[in-house]
mmCIF file of C-alpha atoms in Angstrom:
data_model
loop_
_atom_site.group_PDB
_atom_site.id
_atom_site.type_symbol
_atom_site.label_atom_id
_atom_site.label_comp_id
_atom_site.label_asym_id
_atom_site.label_seq_id
_atom_site.Cartn_x
_atom_site.Cartn_y
_atom_site.Cartn_z
ATOM 1 C CA UNK A 226 29.937 -81.607 149.701
ATOM 2 C CA UNK A 227 29.445 -77.822 150.022
ATOM 3 C CA UNK A 228 27.698 -76.587 153.152
ATOM 4 C CA UNK A 229 25.988 -73.258 153.728
ATOM 5 C CA UNK A 230 29.118 -72.024 155.503
ATOM 6 C CA UNK A 231 31.504 -72.848 152.657
ATOM 7 C CA UNK A 232 32.312 -70.306 149.947
ATOM 8 C CA UNK A 233 30.797 -71.225 146.592
ATOM 9 C CA UNK A 234 33.586 -72.224 144.171
ATOM 10 C CA UNK A 235 34.401 -69.667 141.520
ATOM 11 C CA UNK A 236 33.571 -66.433 143.310
ATOM 12 C CA UNK A 237 35.463 -63.648 141.547
ATOM 13 C CA UNK A 238 36.656 -66.012 138.809
ATOM 14 C CA UNK A 239 36.093 -65.391 135.099
ATOM 15 C CA UNK A 240 36.676 -68.142 132.548
ATOM 16 C CA UNK A 241 37.605 -66.822 129.091
ATOM 17 C CA UNK A 242 36.560 -69.282 126.392
ATOM 18 C CA UNK A 243 37.435 -68.404 122.764
ATOM 19 C CA UNK A 244 35.258 -70.118 120.161
ATOM 20 C CA UNK A 245 35.248 -70.594 116.421
ATOM 21 C CA UNK A 246 32.847 -73.202 115.054
ATOM 22 C CA UNK A 247 32.282 -74.840 118.415
ATOM 23 C CA UNK A 248 28.464 -75.121 118.303
ATOM 24 C CA UNK A 249 28.561 -78.845 119.008
ATOM 25 C CA UNK A 250 30.810 -78.401 122.030
ATOM 26 C CA UNK A 251 29.531 -75.175 123.563
ATOM 27 C CA UNK A 252 26.385 -76.274 125.476
ATOM 28 C CA UNK A 253 28.128 -79.171 127.183
ATOM 29 C CA UNK A 254 31.363 -77.355 128.017
ATOM 30 C CA UNK A 255 29.386 -74.374 129.353
ATOM 31 C CA UNK A 256 27.393 -76.600 131.701
ATOM 32 C CA UNK A 257 30.539 -78.381 132.885
ATOM 33 C CA UNK A 258 32.431 -75.122 133.562
ATOM 34 C CA UNK A 259 29.570 -73.658 135.576
ATOM 35 C CA UNK A 260 29.177 -76.896 137.498
ATOM 36 C CA UNK A 261 32.861 -76.784 138.458
ATOM 37 C CA UNK A 262 32.786 -73.059 139.330
ATOM 38 C CA UNK A 263 29.130 -72.312 140.182
ATOM 39 C CA UNK A 264 29.894 -68.782 141.393
ATOM 40 C CA UNK A 265 32.095 -67.985 138.417
ATOM 41 C CA UNK A 266 31.484 -66.044 135.219
ATOM 42 C CA UNK A 267 31.953 -67.585 131.782
ATOM 43 C CA UNK A 268 32.921 -65.231 128.966
ATOM 44 C CA UNK A 269 32.528 -66.738 125.500
ATOM 45 C CA UNK A 270 34.637 -64.880 122.918
ATOM 46 C CA UNK A 271 33.279 -65.777 119.505
ATOM 47 C CA UNK A 272 34.848 -64.852 116.181
ATOM 48 C CA UNK A 273 31.622 -64.724 114.145
ATOM 49 C CA UNK A 274 31.554 -68.497 113.777
ATOM 50 C CA UNK A 275 29.830 -69.604 110.547
ATOM 51 C CA UNK A 276 28.229 -72.542 112.367
ATOM 52 C CA UNK A 277 26.219 -70.260 114.663
ATOM 53 C CA UNK A 278 28.302 -70.634 117.823
ATOM 54 C CA UNK A 279 27.832 -66.932 118.602
ATOM 55 C CA UNK A 280 24.042 -67.139 118.369
ATOM 56 C CA UNK A 281 24.069 -70.203 120.581
ATOM 57 C CA UNK A 282 26.245 -68.383 123.102
ATOM 58 C CA UNK A 283 23.728 -65.540 123.184
ATOM 59 C CA UNK A 284 20.960 -68.038 123.929
ATOM 60 C CA UNK A 285 22.976 -69.537 126.773
ATOM 61 C CA UNK A 286 23.660 -66.049 128.157
ATOM 62 C CA UNK A 287 19.969 -65.160 128.003
ATOM 63 C CA UNK A 288 19.190 -68.261 130.045
ATOM 64 C CA UNK A 289 21.961 -67.856 132.644
ATOM 65 C CA UNK A 290 23.361 -64.538 133.939
ATOM 66 C CA UNK A 291 26.696 -66.222 134.650
ATOM 67 C CA UNK A 292 27.325 -66.488 130.894
ATOM 68 C CA UNK A 293 28.471 -63.471 128.886
ATOM 69 C CA UNK A 294 29.416 -63.146 125.242
ATOM 70 C CA UNK A 295 31.953 -61.028 123.412
ATOM 71 C CA UNK A 296 31.386 -60.971 119.663
ATOM 72 C CA UNK A 297 34.299 -60.161 117.372
ATOM 73 C CA UNK A 298 33.955 -59.254 113.712
ATOM 74 C CA UNK A 299 35.764 -62.301 112.353
ATOM 75 C CA UNK A 300 38.511 -64.815 112.881
ATOM 76 C CA UNK A 301 41.479 -62.858 114.223
ATOM 77 C CA UNK A 302 43.491 -65.548 115.980
ATOM 78 C CA UNK A 303 43.447 -67.273 119.342
ATOM 79 C CA UNK A 304 45.858 -64.889 121.025
ATOM 80 C CA UNK A 305 43.826 -61.812 120.115
ATOM 81 C CA UNK A 306 40.664 -63.546 121.274
ATOM 82 C CA UNK A 307 42.242 -64.191 124.659
ATOM 83 C CA UNK A 308 43.579 -60.650 124.989
ATOM 84 C CA UNK A 309 40.194 -59.148 124.158
ATOM 85 C CA UNK A 310 38.544 -61.498 126.625
ATOM 86 C CA UNK A 311 41.112 -60.697 129.291
ATOM 87 C CA UNK A 312 40.356 -56.993 128.947
ATOM 88 C CA UNK A 313 36.635 -57.561 129.419
ATOM 89 C CA UNK A 314 37.219 -59.812 132.440
ATOM 90 C CA UNK A 315 39.596 -57.348 134.101
ATOM 91 C CA UNK A 316 37.246 -54.441 133.433
ATOM 92 C CA UNK A 317 34.435 -56.551 134.877
ATOM 93 C CA UNK A 318 36.252 -56.868 138.196
ATOM 94 C CA UNK A 319 37.635 -60.387 137.933
ATOM 95 C CA UNK A 320 39.960 -61.464 140.753
ATOM 96 C CA UNK A 321 41.080 -64.578 138.881
ATOM 97 C CA UNK A 322 41.044 -65.086 135.113
ATOM 98 C CA UNK A 323 41.111 -68.574 133.623
ATOM 99 C CA UNK A 324 41.858 -69.341 129.989
ATOM 100 C CA UNK A 325 40.848 -72.637 128.406
ATOM 101 C CA UNK A 326 39.751 -74.276 125.166
ATOM 102 C CA UNK A 327 36.161 -75.037 124.229
ATOM 103 C CA UNK A 328 36.884 -78.430 122.652
ATOM 104 C CA UNK A 329 37.067 -80.576 125.835
ATOM 105 C CA UNK A 330 40.842 -80.935 125.617
ATOM 106 C CA UNK A 331 40.901 -79.062 128.940
ATOM 107 C CA UNK A 332 38.797 -80.862 131.553
ATOM 108 C CA UNK A 333 36.449 -78.457 133.393
ATOM 109 C CA UNK A 334 36.653 -80.758 136.429
ATOM 110 C CA UNK A 335 40.240 -79.514 136.917
ATOM 111 C CA UNK A 336 39.127 -75.886 137.343
ATOM 112 C CA UNK A 337 38.835 -75.860 141.164
ATOM 113 C CA UNK A 338 42.378 -77.223 141.499
ATOM 114 C CA UNK A 339 43.646 -74.734 138.917
ATOM 115 C CA UNK A 340 42.382 -71.701 140.840
ATOM 116 C CA UNK A 341 43.078 -73.049 144.354
ATOM 117 C CA UNK A 342 46.729 -71.952 144.468
ATOM 118 C CA UNK A 343 45.747 -68.395 143.596
ATOM 119 C CA UNK A 344 42.927 -68.372 146.137
ATOM 120 C CA UNK A 345 45.416 -69.638 148.756
ATOM 121 C CA UNK A 346 47.953 -66.951 147.730
ATOM 122 C CA UNK A 347 50.496 -69.602 146.755
ATOM 123 C CA UNK A 348 50.834 -68.542 143.098
ATOM 124 C CA UNK A 349 50.126 -65.726 140.658
ATOM 125 C CA UNK A 350 49.918 -67.926 137.559
ATOM 126 C CA UNK A 351 48.925 -71.583 137.589
ATOM 127 C CA UNK A 352 49.536 -73.746 134.520
ATOM 128 C CA UNK A 353 47.572 -76.909 133.868
ATOM 129 C CA UNK A 354 50.588 -78.961 132.872
ATOM 130 C CA UNK A 355 50.814 -82.041 130.685
ATOM 131 C CA UNK A 356 54.509 -82.421 131.396
ATOM 132 C CA UNK A 357 54.806 -82.222 135.152
ATOM 133 C CA UNK A 358 54.591 -85.310 137.370
ATOM 134 C CA UNK A 359 51.099 -86.789 137.128
ATOM 135 C CA UNK A 360 50.214 -85.007 133.880
ATOM 136 C CA UNK A 361 49.822 -86.541 130.455
ATOM 137 C CA UNK A 362 48.359 -86.552 126.960
ATOM 138 C CA UNK A 363 45.966 -88.994 125.327
ATOM 139 C CA UNK A 364 44.852 -89.467 121.718
ATOM 140 C CA UNK A 365 47.955 -87.874 120.175
ATOM 141 C CA UNK A 366 50.324 -89.439 117.667
ATOM 142 C CA UNK A 367 54.083 -89.388 118.117
ATOM 143 C CA UNK A 368 54.513 -86.407 115.773
ATOM 144 C CA UNK A 369 52.158 -84.153 117.719
ATOM 145 C CA UNK A 370 53.762 -85.199 120.999
ATOM 146 C CA UNK A 371 57.237 -84.379 119.710
ATOM 147 C CA UNK A 372 56.146 -80.972 118.435
ATOM 148 C CA UNK A 373 54.493 -80.057 121.735
ATOM 149 C CA UNK A 374 57.220 -81.307 124.049
ATOM 150 C CA UNK A 375 59.953 -80.058 121.755
ATOM 151 C CA UNK A 376 58.385 -76.603 121.619
ATOM 152 C CA UNK A 377 58.223 -76.394 125.395
ATOM 153 C CA UNK A 378 61.803 -77.614 125.772
ATOM 154 C CA UNK A 379 63.077 -75.198 123.124
ATOM 155 C CA UNK A 380 61.348 -72.260 124.845
ATOM 156 C CA UNK A 381 62.602 -73.331 128.292
ATOM 157 C CA UNK A 382 66.201 -73.435 127.093
ATOM 158 C CA UNK A 383 66.171 -70.283 124.971
ATOM 159 C CA UNK A 384 64.210 -68.148 127.455
ATOM 160 C CA UNK A 385 65.518 -69.690 130.649
ATOM 161 C CA UNK A 386 62.082 -70.533 132.040
ATOM 162 C CA UNK A 387 61.248 -73.106 134.732
ATOM 163 C CA UNK A 388 57.766 -74.449 133.828
ATOM 164 C CA UNK A 389 57.743 -77.728 131.943
ATOM 165 C CA UNK A 390 54.660 -76.985 129.859
ATOM 166 C CA UNK A 391 55.004 -73.676 128.055
ATOM 167 C CA UNK A 392 52.782 -74.363 125.050
ATOM 168 C CA UNK A 393 49.584 -75.324 126.875
ATOM 169 C CA UNK A 394 46.629 -72.958 127.169
ATOM 170 C CA UNK A 395 44.918 -74.087 130.387
ATOM 171 C CA UNK A 396 45.924 -71.400 132.896
ATOM 172 C CA UNK A 397 44.648 -69.382 135.827
ATOM 173 C CA UNK A 398 45.901 -65.839 136.424
ATOM 174 C CA UNK A 399 45.761 -63.579 139.424
ATOM 175 C CA UNK A 400 44.124 -60.472 137.990
ATOM 176 C CA UNK A 401 46.869 -57.947 138.909
ATOM 177 C CA UNK A 402 49.511 -60.260 137.415
ATOM 178 C CA UNK A 403 47.589 -60.507 134.166
ATOM 179 C CA UNK A 404 46.866 -56.768 134.116
ATOM 180 C CA UNK A 405 50.601 -56.045 134.435
ATOM 181 C CA UNK A 406 51.371 -57.788 131.124
ATOM 182 C CA UNK A 407 51.659 -55.191 128.334
ATOM 183 C CA UNK A 408 49.035 -56.570 125.968
ATOM 184 C CA UNK A 409 49.962 -54.171 123.187
ATOM 185 C CA UNK A 410 53.409 -55.720 122.835
ATOM 186 C CA UNK A 411 52.360 -59.378 122.850
ATOM 187 C CA UNK A 412 52.804 -61.500 119.728
ATOM 188 C CA UNK A 413 49.292 -62.896 119.593
ATOM 189 C CA UNK A 414 49.735 -65.947 117.378
ATOM 190 C CA UNK A 415 48.031 -68.991 118.844
ATOM 191 C CA UNK A 416 50.970 -71.241 119.771
ATOM 192 C CA UNK A 417 53.555 -68.651 120.705
ATOM 193 C CA UNK A 418 51.012 -66.609 122.646
ATOM 194 C CA UNK A 419 51.041 -69.200 125.420
ATOM 195 C CA UNK A 420 54.826 -69.123 125.647
ATOM 196 C CA UNK A 421 55.116 -65.357 125.594
ATOM 197 C CA UNK A 422 52.487 -64.711 128.250
ATOM 198 C CA UNK A 423 54.279 -67.037 130.674
ATOM 199 C CA UNK A 424 57.619 -65.489 129.723
ATOM 200 C CA UNK A 425 56.401 -61.962 130.445
ATOM 201 C CA UNK A 426 54.804 -62.995 133.737
ATOM 202 C CA UNK A 427 57.991 -64.757 134.820
ATOM 203 C CA UNK A 428 60.195 -61.802 133.980
ATOM 204 C CA UNK A 429 57.853 -59.580 136.019
ATOM 205 C CA UNK A 430 58.428 -61.785 139.076
ATOM 206 C CA UNK A 431 55.193 -63.777 139.072
ATOM 207 C CA UNK A 432 55.041 -66.906 141.207
ATOM 208 C CA UNK A 433 54.294 -69.673 138.721
ATOM 209 C CA UNK A 434 53.047 -73.121 139.655
ATOM 210 C CA UNK A 435 52.174 -76.166 137.562
ATOM 211 C CA UNK A 436 49.462 -78.674 138.420
ATOM 212 C CA UNK A 437 49.134 -81.939 136.501
ATOM 213 C CA UNK A 438 46.350 -82.354 133.958
ATOM 214 C CA UNK A 439 45.492 -84.968 131.366
ATOM 215 C CA UNK A 440 45.078 -83.370 127.963
ATOM 216 C CA UNK A 441 42.704 -85.074 125.545
ATOM 217 C CA UNK A 442 42.441 -84.327 121.854
ATOM 218 C CA UNK A 443 39.303 -82.462 120.816
ATOM 219 C CA UNK A 444 36.102 -84.503 120.804
ATOM 220 C CA UNK A 445 34.483 -82.747 117.839
ATOM 221 C CA UNK A 446 36.016 -80.886 114.881
ATOM 222 C CA UNK A 447 39.597 -80.568 113.706
ATOM 223 C CA UNK A 448 42.702 -79.241 115.407
ATOM 224 C CA UNK A 449 43.646 -75.699 114.426
ATOM 225 C CA UNK A 450 47.384 -76.442 114.758
ATOM 226 C CA UNK A 451 49.492 -75.939 111.614
ATOM 227 C CA UNK A 452 53.137 -75.952 110.591
ATOM 228 C CA UNK A 453 52.981 -72.196 110.103
ATOM 229 C CA UNK A 454 51.880 -71.703 113.719
ATOM 230 C CA UNK A 455 54.711 -73.894 114.998
ATOM 231 C CA UNK A 456 57.306 -72.123 112.849
ATOM 232 C CA UNK A 457 56.054 -68.745 114.030
ATOM 233 C CA UNK A 458 56.462 -69.857 117.635
ATOM 234 C CA UNK A 459 60.083 -70.867 117.150
ATOM 235 C CA UNK A 460 60.925 -67.585 115.439
ATOM 236 C CA UNK A 461 59.213 -65.430 118.069
ATOM 237 C CA UNK A 462 60.898 -67.289 120.944
ATOM 238 C CA UNK A 463 64.276 -66.403 119.451
ATOM 239 C CA UNK A 464 63.099 -62.812 118.910
ATOM 240 C CA UNK A 465 62.004 -62.486 122.525
ATOM 241 C CA UNK A 466 65.406 -63.597 123.761
ATOM 242 C CA UNK A 467 67.208 -61.355 121.272
ATOM 243 C CA UNK A 468 65.124 -58.341 122.329
ATOM 244 C CA UNK A 469 65.887 -59.067 125.969
ATOM 245 C CA UNK A 470 69.617 -59.308 125.344
ATOM 246 C CA UNK A 471 69.534 -56.129 123.257
ATOM 247 C CA UNK A 472 67.866 -54.225 126.098
ATOM 248 C CA UNK A 473 70.482 -55.461 128.540
ATOM 249 C CA UNK A 474 73.255 -54.198 126.273
ATOM 250 C CA UNK A 475 71.574 -50.807 125.922
ATOM 251 C CA UNK A 476 71.258 -50.449 129.690
ATOM 252 C CA UNK A 477 74.918 -51.274 130.197
ATOM 253 C CA UNK A 478 76.120 -48.798 127.569
#
C-alpha cells in the first residue's frame, strides 16, 4: 500500500516499448506498465505497423500524458527501435530507462523490482533473467530453449561476461550508463543487440545485476525470431571479441 509520504513508483523512469503489429496487445500492456510504474513515462516506438498500432498509440497518448509515441518510417529492426527510443528518453531527462517487449513475454508486474536496484544505487544495469536462480521460461519447446540458453552460454564464454542471461531484452539502465554506450557503433540486429549492449556496459565498468523473471511466450501474434537472426548473433559475438583482441594488440605495439 502506498501512503502519501511514499514516493510514487516510476518517478524519473521511462519505459521504451518497440511495436510492430501489436494492436491487440498494446492497450492492455500499456495499462499494466502504468499501473506498475504510475509515475513513469511510457514511450511507444512504432515502425509504421500495418495493423494500426501507431494510430492506437496516438489515441492512448492523447488520453494519458504519461504515454508518448515515436513514429518511425518503417520496419528497421528491434535494435534500431530501441536505440531511437533510448535517445528520446535520455533527451527527455530520464533517470532510468527500461526496455521491454510489447507481447506480454515480459511481465509488467516485475518492473518495480527491475528498477529497485538502480534506485537503491546497487546496480547500473539490471537484467530480468530467465537463467538465474528463481527465473524460468514457459511455453517454449526444447529447440527454442536450446537456442536461447546456448546463445547466452556461447556469448558468456567468448566475451568473458558474468550474467547468465545475455539474450533477454527485459532490462533497466541507469541513464548515464546507457548514455555512455556509443550507439553509433552498435550492431543493431534484434538478437545480438541484447548481447552487445550488455557487453559494452560491462567493459565500461557498469555494475550489472540479474533478477529472476518468468518469461512467457507471446500471447498474440507470432515470434519474430529467425535462423538468420540467430546466425547473425553468433557471427557478431565472434567479431566483438576479435575487435577487442585486435585493439589490445595495437595498444601493445
